[in-house]
mmCIF file of C-alpha atoms in Angstrom:
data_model
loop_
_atom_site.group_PDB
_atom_site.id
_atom_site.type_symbol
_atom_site.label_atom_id
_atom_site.label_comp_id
_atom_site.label_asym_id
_atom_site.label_seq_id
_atom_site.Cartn_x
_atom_site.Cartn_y
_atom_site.Cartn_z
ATOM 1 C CA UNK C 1 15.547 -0.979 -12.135
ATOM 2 C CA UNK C 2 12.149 -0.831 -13.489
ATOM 3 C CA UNK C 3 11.450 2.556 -15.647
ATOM 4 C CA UNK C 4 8.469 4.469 -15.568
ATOM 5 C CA UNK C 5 6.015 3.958 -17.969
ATOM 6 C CA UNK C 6 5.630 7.505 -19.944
ATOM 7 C CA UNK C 7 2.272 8.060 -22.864
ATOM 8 C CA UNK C 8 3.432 8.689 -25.960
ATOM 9 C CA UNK C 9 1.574 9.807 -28.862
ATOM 10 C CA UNK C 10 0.822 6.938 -31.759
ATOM 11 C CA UNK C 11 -0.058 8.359 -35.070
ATOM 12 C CA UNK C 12 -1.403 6.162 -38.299
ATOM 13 C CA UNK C 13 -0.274 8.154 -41.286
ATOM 14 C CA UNK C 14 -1.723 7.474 -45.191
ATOM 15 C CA UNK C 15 0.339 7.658 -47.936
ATOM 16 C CA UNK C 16 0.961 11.549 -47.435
ATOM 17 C CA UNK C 17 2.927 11.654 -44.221
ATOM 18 C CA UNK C 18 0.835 14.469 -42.429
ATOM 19 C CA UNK C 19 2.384 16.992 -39.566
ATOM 20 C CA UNK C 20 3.526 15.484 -36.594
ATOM 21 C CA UNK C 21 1.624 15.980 -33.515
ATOM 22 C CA UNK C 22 3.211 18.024 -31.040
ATOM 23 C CA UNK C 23 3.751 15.794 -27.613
ATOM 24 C CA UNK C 24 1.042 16.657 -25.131
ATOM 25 C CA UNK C 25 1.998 19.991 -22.471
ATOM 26 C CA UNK C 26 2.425 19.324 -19.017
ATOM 27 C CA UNK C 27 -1.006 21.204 -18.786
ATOM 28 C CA UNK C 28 -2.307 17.895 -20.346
ATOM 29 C CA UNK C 29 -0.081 15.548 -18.132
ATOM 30 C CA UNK C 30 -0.987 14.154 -14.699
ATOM 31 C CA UNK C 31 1.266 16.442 -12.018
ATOM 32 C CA UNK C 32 3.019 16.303 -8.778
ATOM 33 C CA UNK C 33 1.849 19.108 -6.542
ATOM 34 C CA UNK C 34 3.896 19.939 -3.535
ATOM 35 C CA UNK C 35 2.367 19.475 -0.094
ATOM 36 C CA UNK C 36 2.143 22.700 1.359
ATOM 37 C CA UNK C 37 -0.830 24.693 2.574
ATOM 38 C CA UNK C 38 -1.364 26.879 -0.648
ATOM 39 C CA UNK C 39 -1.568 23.546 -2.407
ATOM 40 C CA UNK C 40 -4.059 22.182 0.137
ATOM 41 C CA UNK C 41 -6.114 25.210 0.424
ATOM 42 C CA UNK C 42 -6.217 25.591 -3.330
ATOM 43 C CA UNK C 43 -7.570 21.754 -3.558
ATOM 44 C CA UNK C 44 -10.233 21.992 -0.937
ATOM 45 C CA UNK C 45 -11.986 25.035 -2.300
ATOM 46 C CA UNK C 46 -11.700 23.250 -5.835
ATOM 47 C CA UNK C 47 -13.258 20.427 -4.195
ATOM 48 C CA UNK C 48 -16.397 22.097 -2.077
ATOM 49 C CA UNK C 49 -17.139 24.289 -4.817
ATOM 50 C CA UNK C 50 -17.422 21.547 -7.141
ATOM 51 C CA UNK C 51 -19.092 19.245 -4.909
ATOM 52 C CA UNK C 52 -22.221 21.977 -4.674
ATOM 53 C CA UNK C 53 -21.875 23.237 -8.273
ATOM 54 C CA UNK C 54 -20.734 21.195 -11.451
ATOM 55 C CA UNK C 55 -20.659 17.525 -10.203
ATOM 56 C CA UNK C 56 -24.772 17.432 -8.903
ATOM 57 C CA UNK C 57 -25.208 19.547 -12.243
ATOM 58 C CA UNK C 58 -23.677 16.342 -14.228
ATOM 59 C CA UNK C 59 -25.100 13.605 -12.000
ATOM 60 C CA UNK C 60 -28.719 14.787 -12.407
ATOM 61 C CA UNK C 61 -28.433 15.168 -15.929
ATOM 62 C CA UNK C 62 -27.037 11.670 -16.278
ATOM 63 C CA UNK C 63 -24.197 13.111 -17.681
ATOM 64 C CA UNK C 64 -21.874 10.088 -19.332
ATOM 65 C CA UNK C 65 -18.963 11.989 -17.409
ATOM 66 C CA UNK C 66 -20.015 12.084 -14.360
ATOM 67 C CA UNK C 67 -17.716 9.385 -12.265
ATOM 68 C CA UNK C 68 -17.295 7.899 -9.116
ATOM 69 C CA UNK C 69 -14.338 10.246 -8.046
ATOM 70 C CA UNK C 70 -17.074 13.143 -8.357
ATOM 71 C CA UNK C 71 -19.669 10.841 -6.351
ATOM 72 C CA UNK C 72 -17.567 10.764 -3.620
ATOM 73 C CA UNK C 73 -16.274 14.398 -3.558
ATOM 74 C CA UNK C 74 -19.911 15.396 -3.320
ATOM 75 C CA UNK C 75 -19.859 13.403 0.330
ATOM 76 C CA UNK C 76 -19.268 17.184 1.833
ATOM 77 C CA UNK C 77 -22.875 18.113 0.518
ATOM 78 C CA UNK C 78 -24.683 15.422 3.160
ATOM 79 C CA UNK C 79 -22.163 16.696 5.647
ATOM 80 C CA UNK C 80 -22.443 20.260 5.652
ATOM 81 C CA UNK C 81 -26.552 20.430 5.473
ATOM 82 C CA UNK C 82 -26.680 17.763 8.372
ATOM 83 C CA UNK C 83 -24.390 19.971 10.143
ATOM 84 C CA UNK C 84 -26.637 22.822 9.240
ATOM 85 C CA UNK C 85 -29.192 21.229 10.846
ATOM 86 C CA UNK C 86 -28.244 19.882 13.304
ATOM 87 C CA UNK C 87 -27.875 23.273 14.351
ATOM 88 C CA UNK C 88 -30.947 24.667 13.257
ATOM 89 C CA UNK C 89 -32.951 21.945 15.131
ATOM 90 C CA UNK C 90 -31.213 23.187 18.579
ATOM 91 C CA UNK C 91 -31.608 27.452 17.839
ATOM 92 C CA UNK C 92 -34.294 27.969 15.074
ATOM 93 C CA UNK C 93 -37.404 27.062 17.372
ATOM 94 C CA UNK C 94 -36.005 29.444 20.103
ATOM 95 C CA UNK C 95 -38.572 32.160 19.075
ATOM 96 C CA UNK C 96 -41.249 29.801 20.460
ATOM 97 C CA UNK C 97 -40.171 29.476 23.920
ATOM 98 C CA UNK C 98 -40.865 31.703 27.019
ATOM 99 C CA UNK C 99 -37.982 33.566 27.952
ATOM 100 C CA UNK C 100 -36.655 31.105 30.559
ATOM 101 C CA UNK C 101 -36.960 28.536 28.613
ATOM 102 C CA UNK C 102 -35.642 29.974 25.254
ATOM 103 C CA UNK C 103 -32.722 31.207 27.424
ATOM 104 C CA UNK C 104 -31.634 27.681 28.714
ATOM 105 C CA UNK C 105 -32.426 26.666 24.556
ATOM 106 C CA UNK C 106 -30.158 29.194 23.621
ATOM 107 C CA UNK C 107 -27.034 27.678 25.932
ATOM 108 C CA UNK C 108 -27.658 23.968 24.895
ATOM 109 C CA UNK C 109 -27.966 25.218 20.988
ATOM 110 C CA UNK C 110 -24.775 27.426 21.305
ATOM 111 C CA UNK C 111 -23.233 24.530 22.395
ATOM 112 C CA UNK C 112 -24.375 21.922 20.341
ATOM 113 C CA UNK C 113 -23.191 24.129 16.935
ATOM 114 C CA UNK C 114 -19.821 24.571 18.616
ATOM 115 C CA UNK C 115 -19.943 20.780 18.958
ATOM 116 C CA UNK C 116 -20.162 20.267 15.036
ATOM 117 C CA UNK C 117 -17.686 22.727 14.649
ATOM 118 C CA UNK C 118 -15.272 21.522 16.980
ATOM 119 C CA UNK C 119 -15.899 17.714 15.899
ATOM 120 C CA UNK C 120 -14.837 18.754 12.547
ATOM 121 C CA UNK C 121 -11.633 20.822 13.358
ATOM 122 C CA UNK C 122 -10.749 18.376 15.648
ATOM 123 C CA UNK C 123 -10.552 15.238 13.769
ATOM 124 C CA UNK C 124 -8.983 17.436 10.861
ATOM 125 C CA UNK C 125 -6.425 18.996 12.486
ATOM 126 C CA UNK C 126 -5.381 15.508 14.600
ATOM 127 C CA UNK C 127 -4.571 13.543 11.219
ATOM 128 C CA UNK C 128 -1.425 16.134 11.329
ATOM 129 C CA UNK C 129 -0.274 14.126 14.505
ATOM 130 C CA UNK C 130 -0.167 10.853 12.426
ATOM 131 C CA UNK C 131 0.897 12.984 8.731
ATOM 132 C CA UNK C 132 4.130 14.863 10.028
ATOM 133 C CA UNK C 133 6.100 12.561 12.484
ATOM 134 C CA UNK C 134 5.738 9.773 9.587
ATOM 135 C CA UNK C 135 6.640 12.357 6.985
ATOM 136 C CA UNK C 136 9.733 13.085 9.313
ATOM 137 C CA UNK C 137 10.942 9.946 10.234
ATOM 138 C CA UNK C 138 10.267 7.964 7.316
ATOM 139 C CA UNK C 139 10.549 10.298 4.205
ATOM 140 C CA UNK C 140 7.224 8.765 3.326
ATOM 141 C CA UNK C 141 4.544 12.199 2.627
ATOM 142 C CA UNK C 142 1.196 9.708 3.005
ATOM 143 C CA UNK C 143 -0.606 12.701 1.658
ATOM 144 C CA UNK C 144 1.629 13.419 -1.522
ATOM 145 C CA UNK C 145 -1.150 15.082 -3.745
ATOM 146 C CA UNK C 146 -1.034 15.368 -7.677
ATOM 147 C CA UNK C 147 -3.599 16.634 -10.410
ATOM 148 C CA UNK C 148 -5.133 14.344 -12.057
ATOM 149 C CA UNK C 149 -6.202 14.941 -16.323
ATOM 150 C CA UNK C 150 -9.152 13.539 -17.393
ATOM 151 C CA UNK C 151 -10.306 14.114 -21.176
ATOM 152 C CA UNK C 152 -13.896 13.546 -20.758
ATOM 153 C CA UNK C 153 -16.244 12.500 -23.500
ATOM 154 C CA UNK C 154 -18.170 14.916 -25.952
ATOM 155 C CA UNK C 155 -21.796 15.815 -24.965
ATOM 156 C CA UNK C 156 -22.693 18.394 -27.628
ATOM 157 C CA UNK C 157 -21.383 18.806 -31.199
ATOM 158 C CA UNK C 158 -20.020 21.988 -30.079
ATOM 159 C CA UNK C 159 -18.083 20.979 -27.211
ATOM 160 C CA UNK C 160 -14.254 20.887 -27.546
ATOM 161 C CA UNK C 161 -10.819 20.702 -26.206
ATOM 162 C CA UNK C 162 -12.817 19.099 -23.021
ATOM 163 C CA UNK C 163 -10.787 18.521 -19.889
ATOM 164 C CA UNK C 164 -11.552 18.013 -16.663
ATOM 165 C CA UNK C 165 -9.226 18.092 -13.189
ATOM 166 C CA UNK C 166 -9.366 15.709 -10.316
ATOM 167 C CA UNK C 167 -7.261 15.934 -7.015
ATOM 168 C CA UNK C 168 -5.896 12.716 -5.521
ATOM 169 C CA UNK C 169 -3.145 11.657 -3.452
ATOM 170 C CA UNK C 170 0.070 9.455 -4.721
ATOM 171 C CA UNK C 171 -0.442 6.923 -1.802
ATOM 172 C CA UNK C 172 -4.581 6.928 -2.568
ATOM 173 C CA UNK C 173 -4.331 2.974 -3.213
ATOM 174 C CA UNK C 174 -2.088 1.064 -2.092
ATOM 175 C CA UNK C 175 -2.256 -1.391 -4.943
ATOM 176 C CA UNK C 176 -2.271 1.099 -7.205
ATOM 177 C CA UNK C 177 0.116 4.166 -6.009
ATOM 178 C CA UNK C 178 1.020 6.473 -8.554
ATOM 179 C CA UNK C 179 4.886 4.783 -8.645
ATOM 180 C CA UNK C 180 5.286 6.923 -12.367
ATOM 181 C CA UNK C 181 5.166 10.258 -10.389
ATOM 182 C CA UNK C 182 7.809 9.791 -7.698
ATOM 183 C CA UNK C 183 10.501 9.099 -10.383
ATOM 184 C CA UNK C 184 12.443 12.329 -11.783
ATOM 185 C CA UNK C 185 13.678 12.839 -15.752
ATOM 186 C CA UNK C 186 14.059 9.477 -17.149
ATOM 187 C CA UNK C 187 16.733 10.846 -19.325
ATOM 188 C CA UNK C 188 18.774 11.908 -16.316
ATOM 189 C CA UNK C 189 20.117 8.720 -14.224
ATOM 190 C CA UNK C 190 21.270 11.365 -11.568
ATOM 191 C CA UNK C 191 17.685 12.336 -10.790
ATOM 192 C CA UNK C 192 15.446 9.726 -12.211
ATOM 193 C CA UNK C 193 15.375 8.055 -8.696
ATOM 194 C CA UNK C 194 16.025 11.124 -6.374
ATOM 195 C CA UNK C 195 12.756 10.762 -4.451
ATOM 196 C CA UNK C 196 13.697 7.140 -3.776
ATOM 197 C CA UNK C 197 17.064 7.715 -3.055
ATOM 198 C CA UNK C 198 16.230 9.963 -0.226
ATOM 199 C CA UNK C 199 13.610 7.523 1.126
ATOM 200 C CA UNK C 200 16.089 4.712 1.103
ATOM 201 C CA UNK C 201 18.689 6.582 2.715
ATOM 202 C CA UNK C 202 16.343 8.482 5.459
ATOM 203 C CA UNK C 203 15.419 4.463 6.296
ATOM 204 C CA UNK C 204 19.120 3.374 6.676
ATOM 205 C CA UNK C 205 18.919 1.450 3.037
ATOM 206 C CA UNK C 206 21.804 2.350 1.926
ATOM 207 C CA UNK C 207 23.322 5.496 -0.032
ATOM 208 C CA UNK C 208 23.524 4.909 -4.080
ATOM 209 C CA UNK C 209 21.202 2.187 -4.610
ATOM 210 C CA UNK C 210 21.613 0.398 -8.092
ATOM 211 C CA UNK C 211 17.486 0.053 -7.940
ATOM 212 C CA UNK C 212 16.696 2.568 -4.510
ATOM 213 C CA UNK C 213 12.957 2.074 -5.845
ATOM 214 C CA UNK C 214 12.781 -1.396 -6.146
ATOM 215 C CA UNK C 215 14.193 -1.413 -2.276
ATOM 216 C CA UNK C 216 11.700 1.612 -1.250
ATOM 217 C CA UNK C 217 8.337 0.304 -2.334
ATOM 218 C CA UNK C 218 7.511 -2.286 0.122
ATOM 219 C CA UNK C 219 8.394 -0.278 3.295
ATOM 220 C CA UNK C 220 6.610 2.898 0.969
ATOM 221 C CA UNK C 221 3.502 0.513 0.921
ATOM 222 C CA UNK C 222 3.211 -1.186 4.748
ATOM 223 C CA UNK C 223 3.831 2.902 5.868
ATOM 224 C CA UNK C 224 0.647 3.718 3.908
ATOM 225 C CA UNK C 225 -0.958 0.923 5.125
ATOM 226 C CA UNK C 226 -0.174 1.605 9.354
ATOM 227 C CA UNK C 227 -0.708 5.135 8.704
ATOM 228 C CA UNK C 228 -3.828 4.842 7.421
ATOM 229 C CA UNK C 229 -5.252 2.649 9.959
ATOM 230 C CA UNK C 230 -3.564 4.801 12.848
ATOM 231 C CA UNK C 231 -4.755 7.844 11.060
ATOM 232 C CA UNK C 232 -8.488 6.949 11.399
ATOM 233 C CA UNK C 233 -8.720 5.732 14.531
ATOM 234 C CA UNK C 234 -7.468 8.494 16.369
ATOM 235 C CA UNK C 235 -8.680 11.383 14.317
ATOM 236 C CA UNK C 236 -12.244 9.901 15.571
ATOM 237 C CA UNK C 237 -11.456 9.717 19.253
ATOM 238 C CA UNK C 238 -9.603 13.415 18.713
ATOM 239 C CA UNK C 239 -13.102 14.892 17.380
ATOM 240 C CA UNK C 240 -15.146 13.376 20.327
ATOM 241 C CA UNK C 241 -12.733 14.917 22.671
ATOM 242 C CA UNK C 242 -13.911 17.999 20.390
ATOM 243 C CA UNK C 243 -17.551 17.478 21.104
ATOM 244 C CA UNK C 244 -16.852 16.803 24.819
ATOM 245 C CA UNK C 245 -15.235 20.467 25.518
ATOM 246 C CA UNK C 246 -17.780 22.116 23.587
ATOM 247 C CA UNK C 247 -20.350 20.870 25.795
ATOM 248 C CA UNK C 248 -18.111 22.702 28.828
ATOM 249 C CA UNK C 249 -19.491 25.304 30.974
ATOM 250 C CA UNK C 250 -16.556 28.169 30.003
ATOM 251 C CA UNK C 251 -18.057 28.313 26.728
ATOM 252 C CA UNK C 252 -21.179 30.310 28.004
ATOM 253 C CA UNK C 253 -18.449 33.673 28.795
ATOM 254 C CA UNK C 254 -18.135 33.296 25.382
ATOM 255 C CA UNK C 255 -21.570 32.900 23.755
ATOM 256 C CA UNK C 256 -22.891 35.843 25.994
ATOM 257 C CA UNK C 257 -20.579 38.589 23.510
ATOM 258 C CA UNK C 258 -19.939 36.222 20.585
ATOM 259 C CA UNK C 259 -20.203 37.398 16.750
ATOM 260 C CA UNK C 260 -19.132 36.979 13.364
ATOM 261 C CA UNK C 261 -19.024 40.671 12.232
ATOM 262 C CA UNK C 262 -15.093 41.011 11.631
ATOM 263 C CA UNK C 263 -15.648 44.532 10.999
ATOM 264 C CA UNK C 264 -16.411 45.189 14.143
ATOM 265 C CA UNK C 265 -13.962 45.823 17.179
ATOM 266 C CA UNK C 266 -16.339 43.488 19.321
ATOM 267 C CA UNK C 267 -15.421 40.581 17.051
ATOM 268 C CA UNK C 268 -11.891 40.750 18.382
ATOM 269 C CA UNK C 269 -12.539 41.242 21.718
ATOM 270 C CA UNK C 270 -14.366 37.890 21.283
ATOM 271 C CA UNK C 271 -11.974 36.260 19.551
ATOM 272 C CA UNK C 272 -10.272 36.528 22.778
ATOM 273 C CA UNK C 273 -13.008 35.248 25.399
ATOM 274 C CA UNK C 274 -13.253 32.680 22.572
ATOM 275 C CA UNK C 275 -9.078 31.537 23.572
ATOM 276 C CA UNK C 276 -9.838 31.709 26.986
ATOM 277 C CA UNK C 277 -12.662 29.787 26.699
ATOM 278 C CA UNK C 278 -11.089 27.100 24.744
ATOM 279 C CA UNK C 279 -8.361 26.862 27.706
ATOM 280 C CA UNK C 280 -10.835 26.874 30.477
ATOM 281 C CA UNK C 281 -12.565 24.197 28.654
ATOM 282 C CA UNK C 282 -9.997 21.745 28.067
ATOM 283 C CA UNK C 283 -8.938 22.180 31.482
ATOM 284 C CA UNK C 284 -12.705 21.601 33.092
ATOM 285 C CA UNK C 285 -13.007 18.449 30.763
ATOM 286 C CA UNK C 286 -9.712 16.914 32.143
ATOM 287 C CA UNK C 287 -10.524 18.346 35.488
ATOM 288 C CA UNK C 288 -13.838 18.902 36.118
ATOM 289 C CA UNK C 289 -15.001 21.383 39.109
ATOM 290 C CA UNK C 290 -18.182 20.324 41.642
ATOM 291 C CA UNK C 291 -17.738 16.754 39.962
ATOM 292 C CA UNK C 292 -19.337 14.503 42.920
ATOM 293 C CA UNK C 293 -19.534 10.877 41.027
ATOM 294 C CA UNK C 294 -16.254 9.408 40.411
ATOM 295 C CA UNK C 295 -17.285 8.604 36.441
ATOM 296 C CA UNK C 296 -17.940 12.821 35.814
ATOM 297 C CA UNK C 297 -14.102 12.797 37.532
ATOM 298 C CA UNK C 298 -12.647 10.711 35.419
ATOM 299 C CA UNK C 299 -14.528 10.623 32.180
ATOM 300 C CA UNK C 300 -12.857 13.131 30.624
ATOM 301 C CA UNK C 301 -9.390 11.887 31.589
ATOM 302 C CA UNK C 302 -9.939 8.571 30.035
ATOM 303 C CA UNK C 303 -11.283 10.180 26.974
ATOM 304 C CA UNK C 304 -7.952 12.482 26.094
ATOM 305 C CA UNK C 305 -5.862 9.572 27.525
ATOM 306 C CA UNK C 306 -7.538 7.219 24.740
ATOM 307 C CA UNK C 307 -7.304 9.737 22.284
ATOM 308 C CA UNK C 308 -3.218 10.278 22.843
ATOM 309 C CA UNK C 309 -2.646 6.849 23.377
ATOM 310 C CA UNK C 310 -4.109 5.651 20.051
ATOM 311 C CA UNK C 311 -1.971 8.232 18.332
ATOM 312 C CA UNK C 312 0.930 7.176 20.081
ATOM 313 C CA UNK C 313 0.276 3.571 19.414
ATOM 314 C CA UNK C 314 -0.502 4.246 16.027
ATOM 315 C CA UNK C 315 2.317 5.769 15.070
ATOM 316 C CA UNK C 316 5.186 3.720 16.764
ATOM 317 C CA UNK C 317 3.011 1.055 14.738
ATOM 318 C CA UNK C 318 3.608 3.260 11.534
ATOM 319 C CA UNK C 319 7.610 3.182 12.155
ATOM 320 C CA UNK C 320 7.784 -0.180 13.239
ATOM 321 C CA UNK C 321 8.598 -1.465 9.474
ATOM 322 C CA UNK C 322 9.229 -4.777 8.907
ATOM 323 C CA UNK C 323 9.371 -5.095 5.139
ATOM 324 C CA UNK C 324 12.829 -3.603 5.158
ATOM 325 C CA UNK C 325 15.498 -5.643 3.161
ATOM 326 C CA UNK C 326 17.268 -8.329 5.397
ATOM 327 C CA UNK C 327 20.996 -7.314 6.094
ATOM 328 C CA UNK C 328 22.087 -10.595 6.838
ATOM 329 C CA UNK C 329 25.338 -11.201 3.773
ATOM 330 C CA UNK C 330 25.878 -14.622 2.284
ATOM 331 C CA UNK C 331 29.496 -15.125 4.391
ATOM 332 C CA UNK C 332 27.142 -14.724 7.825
ATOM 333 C CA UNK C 333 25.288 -18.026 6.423
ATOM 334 C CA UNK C 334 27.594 -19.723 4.687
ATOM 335 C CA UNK C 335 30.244 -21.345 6.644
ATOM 336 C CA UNK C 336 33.221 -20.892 3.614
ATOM 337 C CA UNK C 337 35.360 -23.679 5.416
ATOM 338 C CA UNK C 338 33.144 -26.439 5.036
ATOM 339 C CA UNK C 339 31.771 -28.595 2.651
ATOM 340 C CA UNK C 340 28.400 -28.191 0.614
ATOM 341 C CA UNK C 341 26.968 -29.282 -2.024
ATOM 342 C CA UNK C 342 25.099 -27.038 -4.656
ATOM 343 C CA UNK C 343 22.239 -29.359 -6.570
#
């Protein structure tokens, strides 16, 4: 078994033995974070605030701790102002229009802002279809995440007691998972491995593994790898079937009383068009009414076939491993009543 590497404090002491340090709090310490929506909620509003607030702040400063983990958080600043306008361009210039022609606006720019919205739900909420059933079959949680401690470098003779927070996932790299945080108290042998141990036994490994991680890694690793390739190729298809039923005729029930004023009794009355919209819409997509051309008939078929076959494919891929230890025992190769010779 190969132990976890733990930090320890390292002191140089003169002469005059000073006070001992006191060993860092788990405040200080890199932590596991259970997977649950509190957690994941918690993370992305961390995240988007950030993105629009402190990290820009740093980068345009040139600030020596601004670092790539920040440059890639603030991704969701392009995203969301492109998505702004993209729906501006289709709604703002309405006001221009003759009534006719600012009412058939209207429809296509209702539509096309539903379309952003929907392409973004959409290809969130379909990475669930790859994240669970591996989760459940495997053992493996792809999207472990853990809170990450960064003491960041001094700017200003008054700064202090500077630390910063970063959210990542245990399976982030694949060369470089975060092995340290799966293993339990390395002064208890009973737990020290638990994490593994379950793995290895949900996997058909075996029960009370003398090294469960050593066995658990690979098949840990090649489920990372399959799920992330499954994951992104059908969360894309998922959010253009998004776009497509946006762009469905149903939607315009709801448009015509739509609002955002929660307050309001109207806002759950269309909060309910809004369901029955969504229904109608999926079912127009997959079976369009008035279509004439074969291609309008079947178009949206092929689309949500693609989409459900690629997660399908993707994640009988995922639990196809093949880096699982061989079973084969040294009597089913070696034939004990006949000669060999050992050189």
């Amino acid at each position: 078994m190969i132990l976890p590497i733990h930090k320890s404090n390292i002191t140089f002491r003169h002469q005059e033995a000073e006070p001992e340090k006191k060993l860092p709090s788990k405040e200080e310490e890199d932590v596991l974070l259970e997977n649950n929506l509190t957690n994941r909620s918690r993370i992305a509003l961390d995240k988007f605030t950030k993105a629009f607030t402190v990290y820009p702040a740093r980068g345009m400063k040139g600030s020596i701790n601004s670092n790539f983990y920040e440059f890639l958080t603030m991704g969701t600043v392009p995203y969301v102002i492109g998505s702004a306008t993209l729906m501006g361009v289709f709604n703002y210039a309405n006001k221009h229009f003759s009534h006719e022609q600012a009412k058939a606006a209207s429809k296509l720019g209702s539509k096309m802002a539903l379309g952003v919205l929907l392409y973004a739900l959409f290809k969130s909420v379909s990475k669930s279809f790859i994240n669970y059933p591996v989760k459940w079959a495997t053992g493996v949680d792809t999207q472990l995440p853990y809170r990450k401690v960064n003491h960041i470098l001094q700017e200003d003779p008054n700064d202090f007691d500077l630390t910063s927070y970063e959210y990542h996932k245990v399976g982030e790299s694949v060369e470089f998972t975060r092995w340290d945080l799966l293993y339990g108290d390395s002064k208890d042998k009973k737990t020290l491995n638990e994490k593994y141990d379950k793995i290895a036994k949900k996997n058909g490994l075996g029960e009370n593994l003398n090294d469960s991680d050593q066995a658990v890694k690979p098949l840990y690793r090649e489920v990372l790898v399959k799920s992330n390739l499954a994951r992104s190729i059908s969360s894309y298809l998922w959010a253009a079937v998004g776009v497509a039923m946006a762009v469905q005729k149903p939607w315009e029930d709801y448009f015509k009383g739509a609002t955002l004023k929660f307050w309001t009794p109207d806002f759950y009355k269309s909060m309910k068009i809004f369901g029955r919209s969504f229904v109608k819409s999926a079912k127009e997509l997959y079976s369009p009414s008035g279509a004439v051309k074969n291609i309008e008939k079947y178009a949206g078929k092929t689309l949500i076939g693609v989409a459900a076959a690629s997660t399908l494919l993707g994640l009988l891929n995922t639990l196809h491993i093949t880096s699982k230890p061989s079973k084969t025992k040294e009597s089913d190769v070696i034939d004990a009543n006949k000669e060999s010779v050992v050189s």
